[in-house]
Amino acid sequence: IKKNVFQWLIYCYIFSLLFCALYFFRKGNWKQHPLSYYTPGNHYSSYIVDDIFFIVLDSNIDQNTEQLKWFEIQLQSNERKDSKFTVVIVHIAPFIEYWDPYTWEGNNEKSWGVYIRYNYVPLFDKYNVDLVMSGHSHVYQRGHNAPKIFRRKTFDRKNNLNKQSTTYIISGGGGGELEVPNINHVENYKFYEITTFQHHYIHLKVKQCKSKSDMFIFEQKMNLCRLEVVALNPFSETIVDHFILYPQGEHPTKEKNR
């Protein structure tokens, strides 16, 4: 009981933050999801917010060619091309490393991310998606240069490192019981740079990207357009992680940083 009360306190604190920000619902991995009752129909959509093109996917849809076709159309759209950043939100991550080992093997829950991994990761690569944000696993992880998917097989990128490859975040520390490092480590994809087991929430902030004036162009050269991502602990407000993404092709060189 104490554990459940603690989880609700965390949830209520984070929910209070939603009144100060725009938020999207994404469908989880439950068979009878509450979202199905209140928002019937497709649970995938796209939005533009502050120079970010958001695409929300439904990871419960296996073998659904309609969502896959729709997704590629969104990536090819003028709205997406005119945006500085593309962020995909999908509940089940394509590269899960922490979960209940019994259900992972016994209930074949290790297969949950397979469809997303084999069908969507190649499109993330092809269209240079900047950031993929997931939940599901109750942990915080962040990495880039994820394994390459080719003909439904997974390959390391040891000799094909790309500084501007898609960044993957697993943000599952919103209030539920956290994964246990030694017990729940069910897979190792060898690309996550940060893994931490604490509750958190994430801020996304676009800077120096909006105006098209001559003054702005000068300022943009001095302070590059960027997406700053900060993960914070809701209790201590300490930083769990902080990183910066730049638009494709605009990553600062050493000369620009001087």
C-alpha positions as a Python dict, from the first residue, in 0.01 Angstrom:
ca = {
    (1, 'I'): (0, 0, 0),
    (2, 'K'): (279, 243, 90),
    (3, 'K'): (440, 176, -248),
    (4, 'N'): (114, 260, -432),
    (5, 'V'): (64, 580, -232),
    (6, 'F'): (420, 684, -313),
    (7, 'Q'): (360, 624, -684),
    (8, 'W'): (41, 832, -677),
    (9, 'L'): (221, 1119, -504),
    (10, 'I'): (483, 1120, -777),
    (11, 'Y'): (215, 1100, -1046),
    (12, 'C'): (11, 1385, -897),
    (13, 'Y'): (320, 1606, -872),
    (14, 'I'): (412, 1548, -1234),
    (15, 'F'): (48, 1584, -1344),
    (16, 'S'): (42, 1931, -1183),
    (17, 'L'): (319, 2033, -1422),
    (18, 'L'): (93, 1953, -1719),
    (19, 'F'): (-113, 2266, -1653),
    (20, 'C'): (194, 2469, -1747),
    (21, 'A'): (279, 2291, -2072),
    (22, 'L'): (141, 2133, -2387),
    (23, 'Y'): (121, 1754, -2364),
    (24, 'F'): (19, 1459, -2580),
    (25, 'F'): (-125, 1124, -2481),
    (26, 'R'): (41, 819, -2627),
    (27, 'K'): (-110, 475, -2603),
    (28, 'G'): (63, 230, -2367),
    (29, 'N'): (93, -146, -2382),
    (30, 'W'): (-234, -240, -2206),
    (31, 'K'): (-489, -441, -2402),
    (32, 'Q'): (-781, -236, -2264),
    (33, 'H'): (-624, 107, -2266),
    (34, 'P'): (-829, 396, -2117),
    (35, 'L'): (-740, 605, -2421),
    (36, 'S'): (-947, 369, -2637),
    (37, 'Y'): (-1265, 461, -2448),
    (38, 'Y'): (-1223, 839, -2459),
    (39, 'T'): (-1057, 885, -2797),
    (40, 'P'): (-1177, 615, -3036),
    (41, 'G'): (-1015, 570, -3373),
    (42, 'N'): (-649, 596, -3466),
    (43, 'H'): (-401, 677, -3193),
    (44, 'Y'): (-129, 818, -3413),
    (45, 'S'): (-100, 1185, -3506),
    (46, 'S'): (140, 1472, -3581),
    (47, 'Y'): (176, 1826, -3447),
    (48, 'I'): (400, 2128, -3494),
    (49, 'V'): (507, 2306, -3178),
    (50, 'D'): (777, 2574, -3174),
    (51, 'D'): (975, 2448, -3474),
    (52, 'I'): (945, 2084, -3365),
    (53, 'F'): (751, 1840, -3582),
    (54, 'F'): (610, 1583, -3339),
    (55, 'I'): (491, 1243, -3460),
    (56, 'V'): (304, 1026, -3210),
    (57, 'L'): (290, 653, -3295),
    (58, 'D'): (80, 369, -3157),
    (59, 'S'): (323, 90, -3063),
    (60, 'N'): (31, -151, -2998),
    (61, 'I'): (-37, -179, -3369),
    (62, 'D'): (153, -477, -3505),
    (63, 'Q'): (157, -545, -3877),
    (64, 'N'): (-47, -229, -3941),
    (65, 'T'): (54, -101, -4283),
    (66, 'E'): (-176, 203, -4259),
    (67, 'Q'): (20, 361, -3976),
    (68, 'L'): (349, 277, -4148),
    (69, 'K'): (236, 441, -4475),
    (70, 'W'): (99, 741, -4286),
    (71, 'F'): (428, 776, -4096),
    (72, 'E'): (637, 794, -4412),
    (73, 'I'): (396, 1048, -4564),
    (74, 'Q'): (443, 1265, -4254),
    (75, 'L'): (820, 1242, -4286),
    (76, 'Q'): (797, 1352, -4651),
    (77, 'S'): (555, 1638, -4582),
    (78, 'N'): (639, 2006, -4634),
    (79, 'E'): (539, 2076, -4274),
    (80, 'R'): (806, 1840, -4154),
    (81, 'K'): (1065, 1975, -4397),
    (82, 'D'): (996, 2331, -4280),
    (83, 'S'): (1049, 2236, -3916),
    (84, 'K'): (1393, 2246, -3759),
    (85, 'F'): (1352, 1924, -3561),
    (86, 'T'): (1161, 1597, -3589),
    (87, 'V'): (1066, 1418, -3266),
    (88, 'V'): (891, 1079, -3264),
    (89, 'I'): (697, 970, -2955),
    (90, 'V'): (621, 599, -2918),
    (91, 'H'): (546, 413, -2594),
    (92, 'I'): (743, 90, -2649),
    (93, 'A'): (1102, 165, -2740),
    (94, 'P'): (1265, -21, -3030),
    (95, 'F'): (1565, -99, -2809),
    (96, 'I'): (1452, -213, -2462),
    (97, 'E'): (1716, -324, -2213),
    (98, 'Y'): (1530, -334, -1878),
    (99, 'W'): (1209, -525, -1802),
    (100, 'D'): (1069, -804, -1587),
    (101, 'P'): (1282, -1108, -1687),
    (102, 'Y'): (999, -1352, -1622),
    (103, 'T'): (747, -1184, -1854),
    (104, 'W'): (1027, -1095, -2098),
    (105, 'E'): (1085, -1463, -2169),
    (106, 'G'): (782, -1644, -2027),
    (107, 'N'): (518, -1417, -2182),
    (108, 'N'): (732, -1335, -2486),
    (109, 'E'): (716, -964, -2402),
    (110, 'K'): (1061, -930, -2559),
    (111, 'S'): (876, -933, -2892),
    (112, 'W'): (685, -612, -2814),
    (113, 'G'): (950, -383, -2959),
    (114, 'V'): (1033, -598, -3259),
    (115, 'Y'): (777, -446, -3497),
    (116, 'I'): (886, -90, -3414),
    (117, 'R'): (1253, -187, -3442),
    (118, 'Y'): (1235, -365, -3776),
    (119, 'N'): (983, -140, -3951),
    (120, 'Y'): (1036, 209, -3810),
    (121, 'V'): (1406, 233, -3719),
    (122, 'P'): (1508, 212, -4090),
    (123, 'L'): (1276, 509, -4153),
    (124, 'F'): (1423, 700, -3858),
    (125, 'D'): (1760, 656, -4029),
    (126, 'K'): (1639, 728, -4380),
    (127, 'Y'): (1466, 1055, -4290),
    (128, 'N'): (1711, 1171, -4023),
    (129, 'V'): (1470, 1178, -3730),
    (130, 'D'): (1637, 1382, -3457),
    (131, 'L'): (1489, 1231, -3143),
    (132, 'V'): (1281, 925, -3052),
    (133, 'M'): (1119, 939, -2706),
    (134, 'S'): (972, 627, -2546),
    (135, 'G'): (856, 501, -2209),
    (136, 'H'): (751, 149, -2107),
    (137, 'S'): (1076, 56, -1928),
    (138, 'H'): (1089, 233, -1589),
    (139, 'V'): (1434, 381, -1633),
    (140, 'Y'): (1606, 676, -1800),
    (141, 'Q'): (1835, 596, -2092),
    (142, 'R'): (1982, 804, -2371),
    (143, 'G'): (2204, 713, -2663),
    (144, 'H'): (2274, 760, -3034),
    (145, 'N'): (2439, 546, -3302),
    (146, 'A'): (2183, 277, -3229),
    (147, 'P'): (2215, -59, -3405),
    (148, 'K'): (2144, -49, -3776),
    (149, 'I'): (1848, -252, -3901),
    (150, 'F'): (1882, -417, -4240),
    (151, 'R'): (1656, -691, -4375),
    (152, 'R'): (1510, -752, -4030),
    (153, 'K'): (1852, -806, -3875),
    (154, 'T'): (2034, -595, -3616),
    (155, 'F'): (2392, -477, -3672),
    (156, 'D'): (2629, -266, -3461),
    (157, 'R'): (2746, 64, -3608),
    (158, 'K'): (3106, 19, -3495),
    (159, 'N'): (3252, 139, -3824),
    (160, 'N'): (2968, 372, -3920),
    (161, 'L'): (2945, 623, -3637),
    (162, 'N'): (2740, 934, -3713),
    (163, 'K'): (2736, 1230, -3475),
    (164, 'Q'): (2396, 1334, -3607),
    (165, 'S'): (2228, 996, -3595),
    (166, 'T'): (1893, 964, -3422),
    (167, 'T'): (1904, 1012, -3045),
    (168, 'Y'): (1694, 765, -2845),
    (169, 'I'): (1550, 837, -2501),
    (170, 'I'): (1368, 593, -2277),
    (171, 'S'): (1186, 803, -2019),
    (172, 'G'): (988, 569, -1796),
    (173, 'G'): (1049, 730, -1458),
    (174, 'G'): (720, 916, -1426),
    (175, 'G'): (606, 752, -1103),
    (176, 'G'): (597, 375, -1134),
    (177, 'E'): (827, 133, -955),
    (178, 'L'): (1174, 165, -1105),
    (179, 'E'): (1364, -116, -1273),
    (180, 'V'): (1625, -297, -1063),
    (181, 'P'): (1967, -280, -1236),
    (182, 'N'): (2092, -636, -1177),
    (183, 'I'): (1754, -810, -1187),
    (184, 'N'): (1578, -640, -1478),
    (185, 'H'): (1867, -617, -1724),
    (186, 'V'): (1731, -838, -2004),
    (187, 'E'): (1918, -708, -2312),
    (188, 'N'): (2227, -507, -2405),
    (189, 'Y'): (2234, -309, -2730),
    (190, 'K'): (2564, -141, -2638),
    (191, 'F'): (2478, 210, -2749),
    (192, 'Y'): (2310, 383, -2455),
    (193, 'E'): (2551, 639, -2312),
    (194, 'I'): (2347, 713, -2001),
    (195, 'T'): (2138, 477, -1788),
    (196, 'T'): (2002, 590, -1452),
    (197, 'F'): (1737, 453, -1218),
    (198, 'Q'): (1548, 750, -1076),
    (199, 'H'): (1216, 928, -1126),
    (200, 'H'): (1229, 1216, -1369),
    (201, 'Y'): (1051, 1435, -1621),
    (202, 'I'): (1182, 1603, -1937),
    (203, 'H'): (1194, 1960, -2069),
    (204, 'L'): (1233, 2033, -2441),
    (205, 'K'): (1327, 2389, -2532),
    (206, 'V'): (1398, 2532, -2878),
    (207, 'K'): (1638, 2825, -2884),
    (208, 'Q'): (1747, 3072, -3153),
    (209, 'C'): (1535, 2916, -3429),
    (210, 'K'): (1225, 3126, -3493),
    (211, 'S'): (1286, 3464, -3655),
    (212, 'K'): (1395, 3506, -4016),
    (213, 'S'): (1515, 3870, -3987),
    (214, 'D'): (1865, 3981, -4088),
    (215, 'M'): (1946, 4055, -3724),
    (216, 'F'): (1838, 3706, -3631),
    (217, 'I'): (2055, 3551, -3903),
    (218, 'F'): (2353, 3731, -3750),
    (219, 'E'): (2254, 3618, -3402),
    (220, 'Q'): (2193, 3264, -3525),
    (221, 'K'): (2553, 3243, -3645),
    (222, 'M'): (2669, 3347, -3300),
    (223, 'N'): (2417, 3131, -3111),
    (224, 'L'): (2317, 2834, -3321),
    (225, 'C'): (1959, 2711, -3349),
    (226, 'R'): (1930, 2420, -3109),
    (227, 'L'): (1700, 2192, -2915),
    (228, 'E'): (1797, 2166, -2549),
    (229, 'V'): (1676, 1857, -2365),
    (230, 'V'): (1687, 1840, -1987),
    (231, 'A'): (1575, 1550, -1766),
    (232, 'L'): (1504, 1654, -1407),
    (233, 'N'): (1442, 1471, -1081),
    (234, 'P'): (1094, 1587, -960),
    (235, 'F'): (1193, 1585, -591),
    (236, 'S'): (1537, 1743, -584),
    (237, 'E'): (1505, 1932, -918),
    (238, 'T'): (1857, 1816, -990),
    (239, 'I'): (1959, 1744, -1348),
    (240, 'V'): (1943, 1380, -1449),
    (241, 'D'): (2065, 1447, -1803),
    (242, 'H'): (2120, 1745, -2033),
    (243, 'F'): (2209, 1748, -2401),
    (244, 'I'): (2171, 1963, -2711),
    (245, 'L'): (2058, 1871, -3061),
    (246, 'Y'): (2121, 2085, -3368),
    (247, 'P'): (1927, 2084, -3697),
    (248, 'Q'): (2055, 1829, -3949),
    (249, 'G'): (2362, 1966, -4125),
    (250, 'E'): (2408, 2251, -3874),
    (251, 'H'): (2610, 2077, -3604),
    (252, 'P'): (2872, 2329, -3480),
    (253, 'T'): (3232, 2273, -3581),
    (254, 'K'): (3524, 2347, -3356),
    (255, 'E'): (3565, 2685, -3531),
    (256, 'K'): (3206, 2783, -3457),
    (257, 'N'): (3251, 2697, -3091),
    (258, 'R'): (3551, 2926, -3050),
}
